[in-house]
Coordinates of C-alpha atoms in Angstrom, one line a residue:
X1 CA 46.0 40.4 68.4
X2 CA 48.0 41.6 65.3
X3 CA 46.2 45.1 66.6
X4 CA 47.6 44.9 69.7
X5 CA 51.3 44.4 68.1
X6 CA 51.0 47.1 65.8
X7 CA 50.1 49.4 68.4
X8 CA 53.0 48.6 70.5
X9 CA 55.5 49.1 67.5
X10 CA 53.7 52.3 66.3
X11 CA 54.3 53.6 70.5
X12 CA 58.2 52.0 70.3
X13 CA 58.6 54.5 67.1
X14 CA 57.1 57.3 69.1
X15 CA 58.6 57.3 72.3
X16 CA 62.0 56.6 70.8
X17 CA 62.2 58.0 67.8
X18 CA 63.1 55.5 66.0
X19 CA 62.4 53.6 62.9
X20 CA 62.1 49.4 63.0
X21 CA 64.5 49.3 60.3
X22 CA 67.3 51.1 61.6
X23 CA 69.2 48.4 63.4
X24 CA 71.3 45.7 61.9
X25 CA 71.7 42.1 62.1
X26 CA 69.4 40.5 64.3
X27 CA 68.1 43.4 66.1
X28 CA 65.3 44.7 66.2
X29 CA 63.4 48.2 67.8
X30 CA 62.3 45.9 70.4
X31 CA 65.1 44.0 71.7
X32 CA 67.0 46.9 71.9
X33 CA 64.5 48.4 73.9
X34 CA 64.3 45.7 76.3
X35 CA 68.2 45.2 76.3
X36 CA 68.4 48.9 77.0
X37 CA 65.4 48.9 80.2
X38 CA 65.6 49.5 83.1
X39 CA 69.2 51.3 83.0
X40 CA 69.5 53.4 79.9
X41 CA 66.1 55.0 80.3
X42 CA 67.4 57.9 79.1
X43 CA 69.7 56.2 76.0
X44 CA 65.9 55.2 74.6
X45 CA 63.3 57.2 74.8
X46 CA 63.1 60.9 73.3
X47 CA 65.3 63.4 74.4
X48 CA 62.0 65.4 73.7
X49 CA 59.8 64.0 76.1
X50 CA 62.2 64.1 79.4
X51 CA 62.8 67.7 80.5
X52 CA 65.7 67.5 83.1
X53 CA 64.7 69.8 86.0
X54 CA 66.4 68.3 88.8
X55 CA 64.5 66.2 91.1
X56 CA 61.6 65.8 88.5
X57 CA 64.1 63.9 86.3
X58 CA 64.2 60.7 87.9
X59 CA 60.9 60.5 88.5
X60 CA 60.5 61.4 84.9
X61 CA 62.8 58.4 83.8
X62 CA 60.6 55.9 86.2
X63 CA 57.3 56.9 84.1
X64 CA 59.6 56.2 80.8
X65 CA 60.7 52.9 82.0
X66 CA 56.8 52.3 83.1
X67 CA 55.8 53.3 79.8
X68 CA 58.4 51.3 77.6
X69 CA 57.5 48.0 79.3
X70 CA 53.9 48.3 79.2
X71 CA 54.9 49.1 75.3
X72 CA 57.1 46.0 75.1
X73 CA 54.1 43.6 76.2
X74 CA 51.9 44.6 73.7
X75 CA 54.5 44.2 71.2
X76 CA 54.9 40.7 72.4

């Protein structure tokens, strides 16, 4: 299981650039993922992986949100 968890925190990293050890306090990478989903899609993941082209955007930031809570389960 501890696989499973250290997969899902090596994706968090990935997709949103971002180091467990950045926040302070009590938060963590993943509650501010999940605090963040489904409306600031774009406030999360890598500016790097999104390419704005109009209609594709959306559909874009769907496949993120997708993505980030299939993430957050295995780093439950």
């Amino acid at each position: 299981m501890c696989d499973v968890y250290s997969y899902g925190v090596m994706l968090l990293e990935t997709f949103t650039r971002r180091k467990p050890n950045e926040f302070e306090g009590d938060l963590s990478l993943k509650q501010w993922v999940s605090y963040s989903l489904p409306e600031a899609v774009m406030d999360i993941v890598n500016v790097n992986l999104v390419t704005p082209m109009d209609n594709r955007l959306q559909k874009e930031l769907d496949v993120g949100a997708s993505i980030m809570k299939f993430v957050l389960d295995c780093s439950a």
